[in-house]
């Protein structure tokens, strides 16, 4: 496939040395003054650095990190090829306040707030399981209105909303958004609305943009992603949409941090959007086809998990689902007084021993709440049929091993 | 309830930007644009071909390792091990960022504390000052001074006064930002000059942030020396490089920081909490391009050297044209910019009302009347030094022949229209 003058990717990752003893500069004196800036305190750990490495080392089937393992659509890669071949070689040429974060949350929100010197304030989605013993839906995880209201104070600067929600897959309803909007308006709070999965909603559900609610456009920054929209996470093109008086400050940060994004990727994404604009609402639209395809994969994975006794929470959106792994807990005994949350130890054991990679739910909780839910792990189902089938096979064998022993 | 949301203190006063101002003005296609450092020459064909190939590989359109795509950090470690003569661990000693800009940002955010002082040599690439300020630190400026009483024929004439430099260091000095080859003057710091800086860094236990994006662009008779290779410096230096400058692909926005693990790990923390990872296909294509040139690093055909040769002849041509037009260019030893003393033309702009330095007014006049654009040098200075540099403007010469031909027409006709 690709010419490689160096070692293969996988072999290379396996070669990773620990820092001790490898550096040849142990004889040279380090600086004696402290070097690390205070703003980095407490934010050095990162779930992805840890789990991506584990998955690369051990997993045969990776349903962990959220990226599609099916190709990006042809029209997008063709747009890039056209941009490359178009003869325009210029395409190769030149970002004591409180922020409310809803748990479970995409992990980067917390360290980013801290790095800005802000204080995260957490409010949980709480599960209300259906009485009839049916599988839970992400809709069953809800905010308590009184609890939410109690988190707002005059020092609250912003709330981070993520809908559709990673990891649960929850799609906030109009009523739920209305509740949040009312509080934002009442307390003059900004809303940072992470809507990267905006096109991935199932069962005929509607993604509602909080910025469209009364009083919200002027106080909301909406965030989108080409990686999620067009299944090209490696392109790293995202955007913020909002009123100029807020966006102007984002531009200042941007011009003093990275300044530009890759030209050619932006050009190709623009062409992707032109196509979608023309096909908007039509059956050939990628925004219609992708959720349709992913819904089937969701249902397939739900069935596989349910079939072996893991209890999936059926997501209304995104390409993630969270499952309760309780029946399999006996394989990973509890270690009292352990620093590490149970689900994290379980997930690590699972990838090393079963070759199946997933992410522990505790990764999406603040430090104080990491042990609130010990039995859930997150699976990504934006995967080829073959990958999902392989996952199912692993689960089946695992179940058989348990019942026969 | 009134809307109370305004900008944070950290970005107060950082909104204005010389590029925003001048690229707008020069955007008119009838203007010959020698202003912004934007190559209009073609990148090498194998670089573009690699990207096309890579985009067809599905896996390479998805996330890669956050701190740098494995094949790229491996390639970078090989190239730089050869240049530095020391082992460089690709996983712990390198961070890949969104352009060299991203490396500057990560380094400053990781290692510069509020209240620290950071020494910046004037003229400086304009982003250093706002980035230092955004970290809550104080920029301390020291100018390069022209040796021969203002009669400067070469970038080598611009030097730091060692006593003046030593005075800028104190217990609050966290870092000095070094840029060699230097933008805008094109100075290539000599071993002796680097030693003076190194001695002070060691004496005061100061970091050195070394912006070496133009490292391959050094002209005959000059050698690019990495300050990190001087004794006692590897442990206190973060060296920054750029794909955009190395391969004439500024739009790819890939850069890297190289240094000792105990410093780079903090840059990695900033990176994982800001952008997390850089575009995969671009990194893979860049890695493949580096392998091509790594294999011929002892060969004059290596792009690192062939680009430099190509630019040297453009430099010489540009200098000749400017001299013939009565201007005084300062011949750069490196980089792809040339500064020019325009005071010899005695263009009277005293009737121009705006309260801007002379060079700003001159460039705007030149764009309007000569259809040629450049960048005023005072954009690269702190407030107190603007007067010293306001007779200079900066030209970029990494331009294709037809652009330089168009510039030639303007410069040859220059004197016909004045006087």
XYZ file of C-alpha atoms in Angstrom, chain A residues 1-7 9 12-13 15-20 22-26 28-40 43-49 52 65-72 77 80-81 84 89-95 107-108 111-112 115-118 153-158 185-190 197 218-219 225 227-228 230-236 245-246 248-250 252-265 319 384, chain B residues 1-8 10-11 14-17 19-20 36-43 48 50-55 57-63 65 67 69-71 73-74 86-87 89-92 98 101-102 105 108-114 125 127 130-131 134-136 170-174 204-207 232 234-236 244-245 248-253 260-263 266 269-270 272-282 284 288 291-292 295 336 400:
230
model
C 0.000 0.000 0.000
C 2.164 2.870 1.208
C 5.860 3.049 0.750
C 7.449 3.045 4.151
C 11.087 3.619 4.720
C 10.700 3.345 8.457
C 9.159 0.683 10.705
C 3.031 1.950 12.539
C 6.533 1.472 16.116
C 3.908 2.070 18.766
C 8.454 0.192 20.711
C 7.358 3.012 22.963
C 9.897 3.352 25.722
C 9.260 4.752 29.115
C 11.108 7.949 29.750
C 13.459 6.526 32.345
C 16.114 6.253 27.370
C 17.079 9.854 27.017
C 20.730 10.381 26.333
C 20.709 13.657 28.195
C 20.706 12.234 31.723
C 23.209 17.145 31.244
C 21.743 19.279 33.999
C 18.093 20.182 33.710
C 17.001 23.702 34.474
C 16.792 24.173 38.204
C 13.931 26.672 38.201
C 10.400 25.242 37.866
C 9.484 25.181 34.192
C 5.850 24.186 33.962
C 3.305 27.011 33.925
C 0.715 26.900 36.724
C -2.124 26.896 34.213
C -1.265 23.252 33.415
C -4.581 18.640 33.485
C -1.732 16.434 32.379
C -3.627 13.138 32.327
C -5.602 12.327 29.210
C -7.867 9.359 28.585
C -7.180 9.219 24.858
C -3.397 9.194 25.180
C -5.457 4.912 22.154
C -11.989 5.970 20.257
C -14.692 7.648 18.218
C -13.704 7.481 14.597
C -15.358 5.759 11.660
C -13.462 2.832 10.270
C -15.483 3.010 7.086
C -14.306 5.369 4.381
C -15.199 8.998 4.095
C -12.176 12.633 -1.081
C -9.735 16.889 -2.153
C -8.291 15.212 -5.252
C -5.011 18.919 -5.401
C -0.905 25.307 -6.208
C -1.769 28.289 -4.059
C -4.064 25.916 -2.145
C -0.876 24.511 -0.630
C -0.044 27.991 0.677
C -1.144 29.982 4.573
C -7.526 30.810 20.058
C -13.527 14.910 28.564
C -11.734 17.944 27.165
C -9.205 20.754 31.383
C -9.968 23.514 28.876
C -6.539 26.029 31.620
C -8.479 29.261 31.175
C -8.470 29.720 34.928
C -12.173 28.942 35.248
C -25.048 31.895 40.324
C -23.962 35.418 39.487
C -20.431 34.130 38.947
C -21.537 31.632 36.321
C -19.991 32.629 33.011
C -21.139 29.855 30.715
C -31.268 34.322 29.876
C -32.210 34.823 33.526
C -28.586 34.746 34.732
C -26.991 36.307 31.627
C -24.916 33.227 30.969
C -23.223 32.195 27.709
C -23.067 15.169 15.994
C -26.906 36.504 21.108
C -25.363 34.393 23.844
C -17.022 19.510 12.973
C -14.704 15.136 11.026
C -18.098 14.082 12.334
C -18.197 13.925 6.748
C -16.609 10.945 8.533
C -13.123 12.414 8.128
C -11.950 12.935 11.702
C -8.337 13.145 10.547
C -8.936 16.359 8.637
C -9.340 18.417 11.809
C -19.673 40.409 19.146
C -18.742 36.994 20.559
C -14.638 38.617 17.285
C -12.948 37.483 20.493
C -12.580 33.920 19.228
C -8.400 37.235 18.362
C -7.476 34.013 20.153
C -7.270 32.191 16.840
C -4.941 34.760 15.261
C -2.669 34.494 18.279
C -2.585 30.731 18.496
C -2.760 28.824 15.220
C -3.901 31.655 12.967
C -4.760 29.451 9.977
C -6.186 25.994 9.354
C -5.055 23.745 6.513
C -6.193 25.410 3.283
C -6.693 22.348 1.175
C -8.824 20.557 3.786
C -22.316 7.034 16.975
C -17.730 -1.511 9.045
C -30.597 42.132 32.232
C -27.745 43.814 30.344
C -25.335 41.558 28.444
C -22.104 41.623 30.389
C -19.956 39.324 28.249
C -16.857 40.924 26.838
C -13.395 39.644 26.025
C -11.169 38.132 28.675
C -5.806 37.753 28.393
C -6.650 38.970 24.884
C -4.309 41.759 20.982
C -6.953 42.159 18.320
C -5.135 44.308 15.783
C -2.907 42.554 13.298
C -1.516 40.959 8.190
C -5.231 41.648 8.428
C 3.135 38.581 3.080
C 5.504 35.642 3.189
C 3.457 33.524 0.864
C 5.346 31.402 -1.671
C 3.748 31.562 -5.090
C 6.193 28.984 -6.403
C 4.984 25.442 -6.742
C 5.729 22.947 -3.978
C 1.632 17.016 -3.761
C 2.036 12.004 -1.701
C -0.990 13.899 -0.422
C -3.114 12.676 -3.318
C -2.035 9.081 -2.634
C -2.570 9.386 1.062
C -6.098 10.821 0.767
C -6.197 5.507 2.130
C -9.290 5.393 4.342
C -7.521 4.951 7.660
C -5.506 8.109 6.982
C -8.623 10.276 6.913
C -9.232 9.517 10.596
C -7.571 10.568 13.875
C -1.672 9.964 17.459
C 1.385 14.335 19.706
C 1.595 10.917 13.484
C 4.020 8.022 14.125
C 5.618 7.972 10.662
C 7.731 11.930 14.202
C 9.939 9.028 13.191
C 22.356 13.446 19.081
C 19.623 10.908 19.726
C 13.236 10.215 20.801
C 10.344 10.577 18.331
C 7.678 9.987 20.969
C 8.931 12.089 23.854
C -0.678 23.338 13.662
C 2.555 29.153 15.146
C 1.025 26.240 17.074
C 1.684 28.904 21.222
C 4.610 29.758 25.567
C 1.439 28.460 27.194
C 3.298 25.481 28.654
C 6.379 27.162 30.037
C 5.725 30.884 30.506
C 4.044 31.931 33.731
C 2.065 35.092 34.463
C 8.025 38.064 13.922
C 3.121 37.044 16.895
C 0.847 39.014 21.671
C 1.539 35.374 22.521
C -1.632 36.322 26.287
C 0.289 34.213 28.794
C 0.254 37.167 31.200
C 17.251 39.247 35.520
C 15.722 36.752 37.919
C 12.287 37.160 36.302
C 13.553 36.314 32.833
C 11.935 32.985 31.956
C 20.463 32.969 34.439
C 18.894 29.508 34.044
C 16.723 30.793 31.199
C 14.872 28.924 28.469
C 24.484 23.271 28.142
C 19.842 21.101 24.745
C 18.297 20.937 28.192
C 16.898 24.469 28.033
C 5.304 25.313 5.309
C 8.759 26.827 5.042
C 6.819 25.609 0.359
C 3.407 24.471 1.604
C 2.394 27.191 4.055
C -1.236 26.116 3.695
C -0.520 22.729 5.248
C -0.020 24.323 8.667
C 14.225 17.420 25.956
C 11.371 15.275 27.207
C 10.945 17.148 30.472
C 10.096 20.337 28.546
C 4.372 20.190 29.017
C -0.251 18.766 27.723
C -1.180 22.116 26.174
C -3.842 17.650 24.175
C -6.039 20.294 25.822
C -6.334 22.560 22.797
C -6.270 20.942 19.379
C -5.336 17.439 20.473
C -4.204 16.225 17.052
C -3.156 17.584 13.654
C -4.566 16.506 10.273
C -3.581 12.940 9.469
C -3.289 12.940 5.678
C -1.058 16.005 5.699
C 1.533 11.207 6.420
C 6.844 10.468 3.001
C 11.932 10.142 3.750
C 12.636 11.137 0.155
C 17.783 9.563 1.927
C 13.227 34.644 1.985
C 7.783 32.729 -9.226
